[in-house]
Short mmCIF file of C-alpha atoms in Angstrom, two decimals:
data_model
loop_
_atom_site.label_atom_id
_atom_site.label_comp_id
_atom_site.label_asym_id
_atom_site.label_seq_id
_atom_site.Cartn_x
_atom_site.Cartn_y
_atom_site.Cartn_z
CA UNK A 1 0.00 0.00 0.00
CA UNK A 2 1.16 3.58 -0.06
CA UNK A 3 2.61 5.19 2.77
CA UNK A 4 2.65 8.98 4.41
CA UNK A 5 0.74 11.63 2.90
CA UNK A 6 0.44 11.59 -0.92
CA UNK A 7 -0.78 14.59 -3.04
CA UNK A 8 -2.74 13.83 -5.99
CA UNK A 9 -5.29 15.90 -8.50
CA UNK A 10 -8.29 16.19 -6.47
CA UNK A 11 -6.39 16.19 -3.22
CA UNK A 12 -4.26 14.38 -0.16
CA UNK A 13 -4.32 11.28 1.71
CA UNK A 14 -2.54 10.51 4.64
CA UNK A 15 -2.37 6.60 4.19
CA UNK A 16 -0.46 5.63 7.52
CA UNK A 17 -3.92 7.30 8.75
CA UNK A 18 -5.96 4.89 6.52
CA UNK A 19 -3.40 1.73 8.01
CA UNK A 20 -3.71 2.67 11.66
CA UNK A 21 -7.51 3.06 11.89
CA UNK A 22 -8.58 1.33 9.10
CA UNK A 23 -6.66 -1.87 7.79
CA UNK A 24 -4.82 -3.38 11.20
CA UNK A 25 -7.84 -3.10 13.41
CA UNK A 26 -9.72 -4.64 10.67
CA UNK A 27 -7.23 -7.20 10.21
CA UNK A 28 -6.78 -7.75 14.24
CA UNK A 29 -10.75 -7.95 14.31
CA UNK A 30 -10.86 -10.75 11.65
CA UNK A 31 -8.25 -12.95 14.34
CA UNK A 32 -5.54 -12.28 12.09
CA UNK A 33 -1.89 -10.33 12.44
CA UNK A 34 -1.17 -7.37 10.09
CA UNK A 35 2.60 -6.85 8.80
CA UNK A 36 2.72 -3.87 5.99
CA UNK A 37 4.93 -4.17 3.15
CA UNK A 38 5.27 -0.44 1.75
CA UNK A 39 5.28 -0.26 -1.30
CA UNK A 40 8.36 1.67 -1.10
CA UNK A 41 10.42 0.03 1.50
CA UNK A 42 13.25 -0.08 -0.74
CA UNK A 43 12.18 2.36 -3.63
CA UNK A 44 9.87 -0.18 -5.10
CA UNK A 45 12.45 -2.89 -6.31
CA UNK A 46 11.67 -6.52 -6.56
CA UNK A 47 13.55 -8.35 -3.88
CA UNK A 48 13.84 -11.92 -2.31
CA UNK A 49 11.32 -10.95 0.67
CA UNK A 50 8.89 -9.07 -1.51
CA UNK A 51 8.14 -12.09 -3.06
CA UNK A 52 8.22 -14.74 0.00
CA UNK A 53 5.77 -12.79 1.57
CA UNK A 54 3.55 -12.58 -1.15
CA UNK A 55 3.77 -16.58 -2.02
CA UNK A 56 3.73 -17.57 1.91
CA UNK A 57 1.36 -14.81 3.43
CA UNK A 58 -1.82 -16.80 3.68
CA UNK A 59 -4.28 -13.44 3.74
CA UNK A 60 -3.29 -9.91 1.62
CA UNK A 61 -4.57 -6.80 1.55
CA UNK A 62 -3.70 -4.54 -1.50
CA UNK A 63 -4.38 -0.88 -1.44
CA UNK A 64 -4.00 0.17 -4.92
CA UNK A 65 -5.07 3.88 -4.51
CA UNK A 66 -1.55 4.71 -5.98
CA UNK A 67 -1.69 3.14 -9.15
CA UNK A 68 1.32 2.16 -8.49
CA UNK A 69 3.12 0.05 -11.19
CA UNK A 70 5.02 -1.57 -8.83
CA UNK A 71 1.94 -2.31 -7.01
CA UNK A 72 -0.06 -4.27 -9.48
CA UNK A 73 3.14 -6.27 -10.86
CA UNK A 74 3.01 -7.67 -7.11
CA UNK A 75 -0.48 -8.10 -7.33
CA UNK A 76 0.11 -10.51 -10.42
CA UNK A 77 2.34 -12.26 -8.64
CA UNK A 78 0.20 -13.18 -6.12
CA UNK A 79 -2.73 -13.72 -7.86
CA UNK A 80 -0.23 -16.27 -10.00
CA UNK A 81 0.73 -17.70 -6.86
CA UNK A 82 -2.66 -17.38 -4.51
CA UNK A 83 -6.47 -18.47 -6.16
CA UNK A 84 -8.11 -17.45 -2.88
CA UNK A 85 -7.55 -14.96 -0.06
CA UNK A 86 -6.92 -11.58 -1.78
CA UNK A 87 -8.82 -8.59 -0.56
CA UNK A 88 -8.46 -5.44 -2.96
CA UNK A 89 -9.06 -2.20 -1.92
CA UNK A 90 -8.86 1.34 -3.41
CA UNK A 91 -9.63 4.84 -2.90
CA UNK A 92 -12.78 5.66 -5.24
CA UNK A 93 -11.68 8.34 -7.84
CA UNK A 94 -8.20 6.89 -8.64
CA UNK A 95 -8.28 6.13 -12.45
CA UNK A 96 -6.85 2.60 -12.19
CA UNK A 97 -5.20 1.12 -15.11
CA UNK A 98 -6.43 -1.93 -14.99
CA UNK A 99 -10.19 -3.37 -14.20
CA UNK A 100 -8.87 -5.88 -11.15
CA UNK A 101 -10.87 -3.72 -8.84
CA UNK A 102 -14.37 -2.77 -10.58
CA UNK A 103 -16.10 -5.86 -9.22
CA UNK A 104 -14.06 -7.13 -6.23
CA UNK A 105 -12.28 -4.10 -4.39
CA UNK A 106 -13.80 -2.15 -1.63
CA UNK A 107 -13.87 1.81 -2.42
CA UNK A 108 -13.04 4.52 0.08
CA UNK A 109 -13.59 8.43 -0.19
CA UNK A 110 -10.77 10.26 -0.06
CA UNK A 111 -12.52 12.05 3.40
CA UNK A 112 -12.33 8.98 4.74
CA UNK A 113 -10.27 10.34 7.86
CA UNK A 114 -13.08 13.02 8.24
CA UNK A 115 -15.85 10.52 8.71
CA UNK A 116 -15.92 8.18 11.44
CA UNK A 117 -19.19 6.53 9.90
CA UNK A 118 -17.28 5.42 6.73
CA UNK A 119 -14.27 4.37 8.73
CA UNK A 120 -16.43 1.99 10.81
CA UNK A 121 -17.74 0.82 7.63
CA UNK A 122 -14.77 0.49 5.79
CA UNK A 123 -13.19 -1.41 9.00
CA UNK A 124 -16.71 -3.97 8.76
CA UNK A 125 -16.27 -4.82 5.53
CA UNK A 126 -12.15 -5.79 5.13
CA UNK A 127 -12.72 -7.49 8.29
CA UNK A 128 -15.85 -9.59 6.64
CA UNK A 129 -14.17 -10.09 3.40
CA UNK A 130 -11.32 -11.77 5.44
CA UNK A 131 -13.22 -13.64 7.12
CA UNK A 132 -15.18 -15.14 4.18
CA UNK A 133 -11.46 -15.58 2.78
CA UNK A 134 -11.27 -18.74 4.62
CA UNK A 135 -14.13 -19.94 2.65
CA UNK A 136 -11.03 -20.81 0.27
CA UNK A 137 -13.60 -18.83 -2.77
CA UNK A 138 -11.57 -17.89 -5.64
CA UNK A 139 -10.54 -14.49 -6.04
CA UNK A 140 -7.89 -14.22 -8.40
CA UNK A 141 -8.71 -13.76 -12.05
CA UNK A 142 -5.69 -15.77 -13.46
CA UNK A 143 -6.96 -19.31 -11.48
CA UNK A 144 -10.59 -17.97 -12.30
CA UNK A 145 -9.76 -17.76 -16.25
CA UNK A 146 -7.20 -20.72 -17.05
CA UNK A 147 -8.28 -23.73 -15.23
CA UNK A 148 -6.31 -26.42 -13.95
CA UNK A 149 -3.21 -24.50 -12.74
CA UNK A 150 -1.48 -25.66 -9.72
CA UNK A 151 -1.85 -24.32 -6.53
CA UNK A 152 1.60 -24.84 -4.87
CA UNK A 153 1.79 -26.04 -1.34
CA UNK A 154 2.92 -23.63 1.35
CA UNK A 155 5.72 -25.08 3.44
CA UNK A 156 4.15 -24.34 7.26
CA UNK A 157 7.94 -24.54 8.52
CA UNK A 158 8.85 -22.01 5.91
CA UNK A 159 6.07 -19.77 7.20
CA UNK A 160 6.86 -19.92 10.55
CA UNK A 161 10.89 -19.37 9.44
CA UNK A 162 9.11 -16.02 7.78
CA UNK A 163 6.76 -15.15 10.67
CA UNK A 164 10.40 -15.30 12.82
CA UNK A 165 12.36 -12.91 10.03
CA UNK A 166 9.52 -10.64 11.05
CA UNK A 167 9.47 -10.25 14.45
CA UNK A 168 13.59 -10.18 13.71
CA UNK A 169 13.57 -7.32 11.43
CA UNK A 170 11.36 -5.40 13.47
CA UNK A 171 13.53 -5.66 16.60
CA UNK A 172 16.40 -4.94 14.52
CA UNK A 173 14.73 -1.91 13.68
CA UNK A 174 13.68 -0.86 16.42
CA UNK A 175 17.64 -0.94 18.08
CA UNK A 176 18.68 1.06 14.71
CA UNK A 177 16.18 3.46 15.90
CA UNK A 178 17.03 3.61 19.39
CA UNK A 179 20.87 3.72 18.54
CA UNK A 180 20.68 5.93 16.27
CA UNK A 181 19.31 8.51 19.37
CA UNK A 182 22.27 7.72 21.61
CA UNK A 183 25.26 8.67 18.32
CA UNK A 184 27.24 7.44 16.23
CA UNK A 185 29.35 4.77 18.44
CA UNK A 186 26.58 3.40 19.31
CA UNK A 187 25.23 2.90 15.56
CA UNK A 188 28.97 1.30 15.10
CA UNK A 189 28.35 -1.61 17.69
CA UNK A 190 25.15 -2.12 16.46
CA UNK A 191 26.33 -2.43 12.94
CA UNK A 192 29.60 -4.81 14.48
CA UNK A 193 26.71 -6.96 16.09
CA UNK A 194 25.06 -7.63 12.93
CA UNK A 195 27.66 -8.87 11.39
CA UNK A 196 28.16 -9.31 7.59
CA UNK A 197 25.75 -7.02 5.74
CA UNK A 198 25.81 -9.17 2.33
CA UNK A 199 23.93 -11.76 5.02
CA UNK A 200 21.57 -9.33 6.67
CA UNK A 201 18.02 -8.73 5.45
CA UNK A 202 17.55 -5.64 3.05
CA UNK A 203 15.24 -3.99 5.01
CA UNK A 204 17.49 -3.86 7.69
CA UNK A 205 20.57 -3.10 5.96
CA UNK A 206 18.98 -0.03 4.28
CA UNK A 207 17.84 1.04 7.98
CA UNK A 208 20.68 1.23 9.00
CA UNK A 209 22.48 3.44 5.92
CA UNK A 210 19.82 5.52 6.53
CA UNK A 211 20.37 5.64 10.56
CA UNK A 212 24.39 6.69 10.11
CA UNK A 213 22.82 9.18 7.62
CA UNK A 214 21.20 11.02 10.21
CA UNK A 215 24.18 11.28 12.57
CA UNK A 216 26.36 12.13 9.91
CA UNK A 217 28.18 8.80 9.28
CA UNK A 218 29.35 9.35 5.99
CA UNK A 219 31.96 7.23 5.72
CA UNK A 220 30.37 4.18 7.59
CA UNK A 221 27.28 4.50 4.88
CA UNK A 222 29.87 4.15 2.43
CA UNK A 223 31.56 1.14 3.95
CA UNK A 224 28.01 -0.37 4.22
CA UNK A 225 27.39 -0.07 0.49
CA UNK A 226 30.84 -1.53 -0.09
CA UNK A 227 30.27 -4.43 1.62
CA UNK A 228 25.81 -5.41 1.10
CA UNK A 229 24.82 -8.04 -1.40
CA UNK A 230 25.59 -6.71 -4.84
CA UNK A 231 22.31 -6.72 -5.55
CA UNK A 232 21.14 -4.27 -2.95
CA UNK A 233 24.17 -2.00 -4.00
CA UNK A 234 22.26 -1.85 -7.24
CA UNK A 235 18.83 -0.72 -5.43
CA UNK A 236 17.86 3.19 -6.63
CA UNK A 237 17.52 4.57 -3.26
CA UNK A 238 20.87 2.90 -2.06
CA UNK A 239 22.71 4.65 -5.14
CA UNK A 240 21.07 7.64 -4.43
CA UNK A 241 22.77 7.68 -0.65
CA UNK A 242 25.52 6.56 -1.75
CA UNK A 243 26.22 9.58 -4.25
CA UNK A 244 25.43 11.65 -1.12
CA UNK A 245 27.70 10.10 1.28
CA UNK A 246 30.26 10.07 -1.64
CA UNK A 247 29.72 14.05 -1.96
CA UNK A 248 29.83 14.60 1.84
CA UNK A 249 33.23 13.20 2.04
CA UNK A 250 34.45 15.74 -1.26
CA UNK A 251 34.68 12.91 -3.62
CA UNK A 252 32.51 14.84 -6.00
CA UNK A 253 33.50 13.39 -9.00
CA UNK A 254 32.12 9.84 -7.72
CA UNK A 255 28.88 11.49 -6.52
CA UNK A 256 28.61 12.81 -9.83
CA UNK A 257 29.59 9.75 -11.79
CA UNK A 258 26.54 7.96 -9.80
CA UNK A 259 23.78 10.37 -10.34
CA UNK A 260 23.95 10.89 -13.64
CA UNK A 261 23.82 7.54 -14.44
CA UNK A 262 20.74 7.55 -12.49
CA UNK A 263 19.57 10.54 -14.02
CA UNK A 264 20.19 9.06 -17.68
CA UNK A 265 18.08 5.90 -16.25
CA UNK A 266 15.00 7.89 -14.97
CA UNK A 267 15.63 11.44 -14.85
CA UNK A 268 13.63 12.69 -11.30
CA UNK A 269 13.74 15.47 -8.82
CA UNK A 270 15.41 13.71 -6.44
CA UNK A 271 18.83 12.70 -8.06
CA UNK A 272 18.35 16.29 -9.96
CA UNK A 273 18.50 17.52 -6.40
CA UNK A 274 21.58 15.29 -5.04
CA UNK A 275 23.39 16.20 -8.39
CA UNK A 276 22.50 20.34 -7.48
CA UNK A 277 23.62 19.48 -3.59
CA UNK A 278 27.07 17.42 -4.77
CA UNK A 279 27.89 20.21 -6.94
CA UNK A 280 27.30 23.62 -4.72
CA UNK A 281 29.04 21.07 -1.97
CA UNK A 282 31.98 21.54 -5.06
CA UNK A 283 31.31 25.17 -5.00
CA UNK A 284 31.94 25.83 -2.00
CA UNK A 285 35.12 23.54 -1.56
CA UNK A 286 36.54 25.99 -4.74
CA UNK A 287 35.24 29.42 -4.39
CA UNK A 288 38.34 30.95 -2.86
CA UNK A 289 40.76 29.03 -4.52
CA UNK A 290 39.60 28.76 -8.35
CA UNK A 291 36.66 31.73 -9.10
CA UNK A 292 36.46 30.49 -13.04
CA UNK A 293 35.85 27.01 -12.30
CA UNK A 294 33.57 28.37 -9.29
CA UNK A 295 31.27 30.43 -11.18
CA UNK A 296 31.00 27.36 -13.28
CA UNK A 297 29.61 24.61 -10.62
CA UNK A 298 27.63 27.28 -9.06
CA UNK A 299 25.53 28.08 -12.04
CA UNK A 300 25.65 23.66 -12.99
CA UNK A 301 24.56 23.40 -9.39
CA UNK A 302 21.73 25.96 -10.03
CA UNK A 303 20.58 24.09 -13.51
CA UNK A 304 20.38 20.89 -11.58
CA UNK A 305 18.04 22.15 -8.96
CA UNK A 306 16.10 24.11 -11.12
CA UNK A 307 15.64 20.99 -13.76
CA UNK A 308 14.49 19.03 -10.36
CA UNK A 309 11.77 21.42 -9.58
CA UNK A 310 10.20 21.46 -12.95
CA UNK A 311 10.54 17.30 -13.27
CA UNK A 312 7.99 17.26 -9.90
CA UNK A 313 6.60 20.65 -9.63
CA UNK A 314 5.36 19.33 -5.90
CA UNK A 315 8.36 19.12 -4.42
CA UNK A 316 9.88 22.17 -3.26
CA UNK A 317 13.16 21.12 -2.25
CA UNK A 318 15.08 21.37 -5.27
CA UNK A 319 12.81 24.50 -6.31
CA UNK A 320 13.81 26.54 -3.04
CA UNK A 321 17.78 25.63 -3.49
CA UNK A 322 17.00 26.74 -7.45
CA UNK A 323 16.18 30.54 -6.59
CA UNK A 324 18.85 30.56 -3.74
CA UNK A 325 21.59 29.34 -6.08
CA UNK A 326 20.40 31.10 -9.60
CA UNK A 327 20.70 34.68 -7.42
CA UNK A 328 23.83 34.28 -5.69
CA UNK A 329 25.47 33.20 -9.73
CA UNK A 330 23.52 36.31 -10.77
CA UNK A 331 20.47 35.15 -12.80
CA UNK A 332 17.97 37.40 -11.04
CA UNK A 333 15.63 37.06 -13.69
CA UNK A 334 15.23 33.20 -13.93
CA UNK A 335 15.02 33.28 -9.80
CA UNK A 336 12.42 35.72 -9.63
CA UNK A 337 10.37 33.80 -12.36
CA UNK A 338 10.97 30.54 -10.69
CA UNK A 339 10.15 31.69 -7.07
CA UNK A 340 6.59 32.24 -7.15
CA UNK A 341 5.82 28.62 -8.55
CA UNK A 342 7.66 27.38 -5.69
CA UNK A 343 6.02 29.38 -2.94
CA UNK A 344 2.82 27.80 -4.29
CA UNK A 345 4.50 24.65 -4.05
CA UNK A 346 5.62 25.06 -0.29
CA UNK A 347 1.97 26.99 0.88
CA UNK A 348 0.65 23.80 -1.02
CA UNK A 349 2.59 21.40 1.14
CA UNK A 350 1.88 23.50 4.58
CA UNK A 351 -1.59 22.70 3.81
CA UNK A 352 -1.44 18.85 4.26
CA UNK A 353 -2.41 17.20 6.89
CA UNK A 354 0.64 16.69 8.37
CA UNK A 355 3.59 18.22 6.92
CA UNK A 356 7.22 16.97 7.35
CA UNK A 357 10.72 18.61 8.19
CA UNK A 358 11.67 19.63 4.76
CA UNK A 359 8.27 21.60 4.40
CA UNK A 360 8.78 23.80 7.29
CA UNK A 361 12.46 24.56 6.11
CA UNK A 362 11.66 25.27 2.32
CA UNK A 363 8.67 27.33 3.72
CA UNK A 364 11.45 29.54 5.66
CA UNK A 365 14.37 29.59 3.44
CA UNK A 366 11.79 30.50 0.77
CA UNK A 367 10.52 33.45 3.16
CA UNK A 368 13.95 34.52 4.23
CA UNK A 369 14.86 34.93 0.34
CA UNK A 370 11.73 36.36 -1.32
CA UNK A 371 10.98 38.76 2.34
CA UNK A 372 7.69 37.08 2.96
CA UNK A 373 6.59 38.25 6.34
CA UNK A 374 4.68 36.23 8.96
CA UNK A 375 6.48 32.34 7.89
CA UNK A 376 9.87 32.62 9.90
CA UNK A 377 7.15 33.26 13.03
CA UNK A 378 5.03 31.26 12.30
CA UNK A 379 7.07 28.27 11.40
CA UNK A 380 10.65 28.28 13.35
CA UNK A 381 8.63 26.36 16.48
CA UNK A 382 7.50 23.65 13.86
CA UNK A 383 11.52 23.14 12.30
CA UNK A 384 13.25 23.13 15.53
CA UNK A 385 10.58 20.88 17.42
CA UNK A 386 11.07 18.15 13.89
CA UNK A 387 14.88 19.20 13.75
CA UNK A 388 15.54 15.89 15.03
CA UNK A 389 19.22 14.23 13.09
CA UNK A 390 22.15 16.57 12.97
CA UNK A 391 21.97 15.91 9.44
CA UNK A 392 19.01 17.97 8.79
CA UNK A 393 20.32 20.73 10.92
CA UNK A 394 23.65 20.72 9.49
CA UNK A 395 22.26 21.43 6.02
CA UNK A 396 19.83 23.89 7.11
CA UNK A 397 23.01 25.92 8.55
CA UNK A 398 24.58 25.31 5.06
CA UNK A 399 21.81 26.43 3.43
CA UNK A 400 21.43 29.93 5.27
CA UNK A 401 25.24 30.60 5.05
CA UNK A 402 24.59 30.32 1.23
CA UNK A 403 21.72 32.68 1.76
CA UNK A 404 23.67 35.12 4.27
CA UNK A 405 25.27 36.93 0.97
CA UNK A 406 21.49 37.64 -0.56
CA UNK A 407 20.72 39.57 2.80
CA UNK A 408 21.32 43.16 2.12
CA UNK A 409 18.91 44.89 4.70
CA UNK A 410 19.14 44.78 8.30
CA UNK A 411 15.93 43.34 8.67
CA UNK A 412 16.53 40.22 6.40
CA UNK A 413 19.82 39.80 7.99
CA UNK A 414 18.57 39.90 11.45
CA UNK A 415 15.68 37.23 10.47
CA UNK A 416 18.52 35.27 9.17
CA UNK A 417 20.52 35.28 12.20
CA UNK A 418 17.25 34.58 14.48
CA UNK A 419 17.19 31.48 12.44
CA UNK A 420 20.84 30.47 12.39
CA UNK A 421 20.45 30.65 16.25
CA UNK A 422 17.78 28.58 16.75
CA UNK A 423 18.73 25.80 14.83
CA UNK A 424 22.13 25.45 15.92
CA UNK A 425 20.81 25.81 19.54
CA UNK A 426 18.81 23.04 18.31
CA UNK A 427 21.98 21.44 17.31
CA UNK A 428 23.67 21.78 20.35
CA UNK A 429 21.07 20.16 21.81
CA UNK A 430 21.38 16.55 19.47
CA UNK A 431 24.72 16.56 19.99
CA UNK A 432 24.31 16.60 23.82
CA UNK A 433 21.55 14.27 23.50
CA UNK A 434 24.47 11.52 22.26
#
């Protein structure tokens, strides 16, 4: 199923919402245990326990209010795999591209969270249909149309082996989490513990890249990389940190090298935004020591940003560093063009249900740059109280010292400082916390 908030054209969902109230008590109501597979757990590749759990899992519940391609090739697969005990679901609206659902999924509003009538509802009938599941009806149109294919047997010792990976992942997970709170050393025993990482599963692997990611551990992500299965190395999202760590630890030629492969694969605004961040990083390593070449990586690192934005005009990230790089390399007109799509974009994210770190920091870099009064107020309490890896705080000071030369009144520069304060009280803070 999807996961978080997601923005579409008629407007947003907040899908851990629709798990927590909706599908696991449902689930837990029908006598049965829920485990969620995102469908992004590790940026939507196929992998070994992707397709266990689909083969050994005797109940599923697909959401397919994404439309997710990913989605429905896993629905095939199970449907291949599984002629009964399949329960579809799917927020009404979404133009599906297949017809799986019109006769057999369960629709939703997308005000679902709003009405506590069609949540009850909603909960009744998943729970029913899993319960008539056991009735061992067919549900899946491949064993309904061709007749006579096999219905392998399910090993019980190989679920129970599966049910165990379970439980072990998610106290694995949980002790990345926890460590990850006390520092850095203690992220470095937990990795030693674990032992090889070619023999650990993916999800926990990729838990803990991203756990020495938030304290900073560049060089440990990229000793991870070095040494997981060769197939994981391969995984999008582990490239994509890889390029970052590489570009954290000046090898910006590397970081480079990765994302543009990427980029020539799929181009998207989030590798367009690594590629803008690895190459100001190379600005700034430069600028008083080579001002051609400078004025060169500043303006590449402004193109890359500003091709980002307009790849996923909802995601402000790479639109905010776009007008913040294009004026300090002197292209006043593009910035000003650009900056009004992307205050849409940020006022647009504000507005969801729940927003997330990087909104609240767009929102007041964008303010701090275009002299928007009222955000820095209204939204400094909101970045410092989810300011909570010294990564993010870390680039948020790196991103108002890049600022700090834009500031030519007193009253920009002393919002500026009021910020810069703040978050590296904030940062004091983490770092006492480990």
């Amino acid at each position: 199923m999807p996961f978080r908030v997601r923005a579409n054209e008629q407007m947003d969902v907040d899908y851990d919402e629709v798990y927590a109230r909706v599908i696991a008590p449902a689930v837990d109501d029908a006598g049965l245990r829920a485990h969620r597979a995102d469908e992004e757990t590790l940026g939507g590749v196929f992998h070994k326990t992707m397709f266990e759990r689909l083969a050994l899992c005797e109940y599923a519940v697909a959401d397919l209010s994404s439309a997710n391609p990913n989605v429905f090739y896993e629905l095939g697969v199970r449907h291949a795999l599984r002629p009964w005990s399949t329960v579809l679901m799917f927020r009404d609206g979404v133009p599906l591209p297949l017809d799986v659902a019109e006769a057999t999924a369960i629709p939703y509003t997308a005000r679902i969270m709003d009405d506590a009538a069609e949540i009850a509802l909603l909960r009744s009938n998943l729970t029913r249909r899993l319960v008539d599941a056991r009735l061992r009806r067919t549900d899946s149109p491949v064993h309904q149309l061709v007749a006579g294919l096999p219905v392998p047997d399910v090993d019980h010792r190989r679920v129970d082996l599966m049910l165990d990976a379970i439980e072990r992942e998610s106290e694995v997970a949980q002790t990345i989490a926890s460590a990850a709170k006390s520092g850095i050393e203690t992220l470095r025993q937990v990795r030693s513990e674990l032992g090889a990482m070619s023999e650990v599963e993916s999800e926990s692997v990729v838990g803990l890249l991203l756990a020495f990611r938030s304290v900073n551990g560049w060089q440990e992500m990229i000793e991870i990389v070095d040494s997981m299965a060769p197939e994981l190395a391969e995984v999008w999202l582990v490239q994509e940190q890889q390029a970052l760590a590489l570009a954290r630890l000046s090898r910006f030629d590397e970081s480079v090298e990765i994302l543009n492969a990427l980029i020539r694969r799929r181009p998207n605004a989030e590798s367009f935004g690594l590629l803008g961040g690895t190459f100001k990083r190379h600005w700034r390593a430069v600028r008083g020591v080579s001002p051609l070449r400078s004025v060169g990586l500043l303006n590449r690192a402004a193109d890359a940003y500003k091709r980002g934005f307009e790849i996923d005009l909802r995601d402000p990230y790479p639109g905010v560093n776009a007008v913040t790089l294009l004026r300090r390399a002197g292209r006043t007109d593009e910035a000003d063009e650009l900056a009004p799509v992307v205050r849409f974009c940020v006022r647009r994210r504000l507005a969801l249900p729940d927003p997330e770190y990087w909104d609240y920091a767009c929102a007041i870099e964008l303010a701090l740059l275009t002299r928007e009064s009222g955000v820095v107020e209204r939204y400094l309490a909101d970045l410092v109280t989810d300011m909570s890896e010294l990564f993010r705080a870390d680039t948020m000071l790196e991103g108002l010292e890049d600022m700090e030369a834009l500031m030519l009144d007193p009253e920009a520069r002393r919002d500026l400082s009021t910020v810069r304060a703040e978050v590296e009280a904030r940062r004091a803070e983490l770092m006492d916390e480990r």
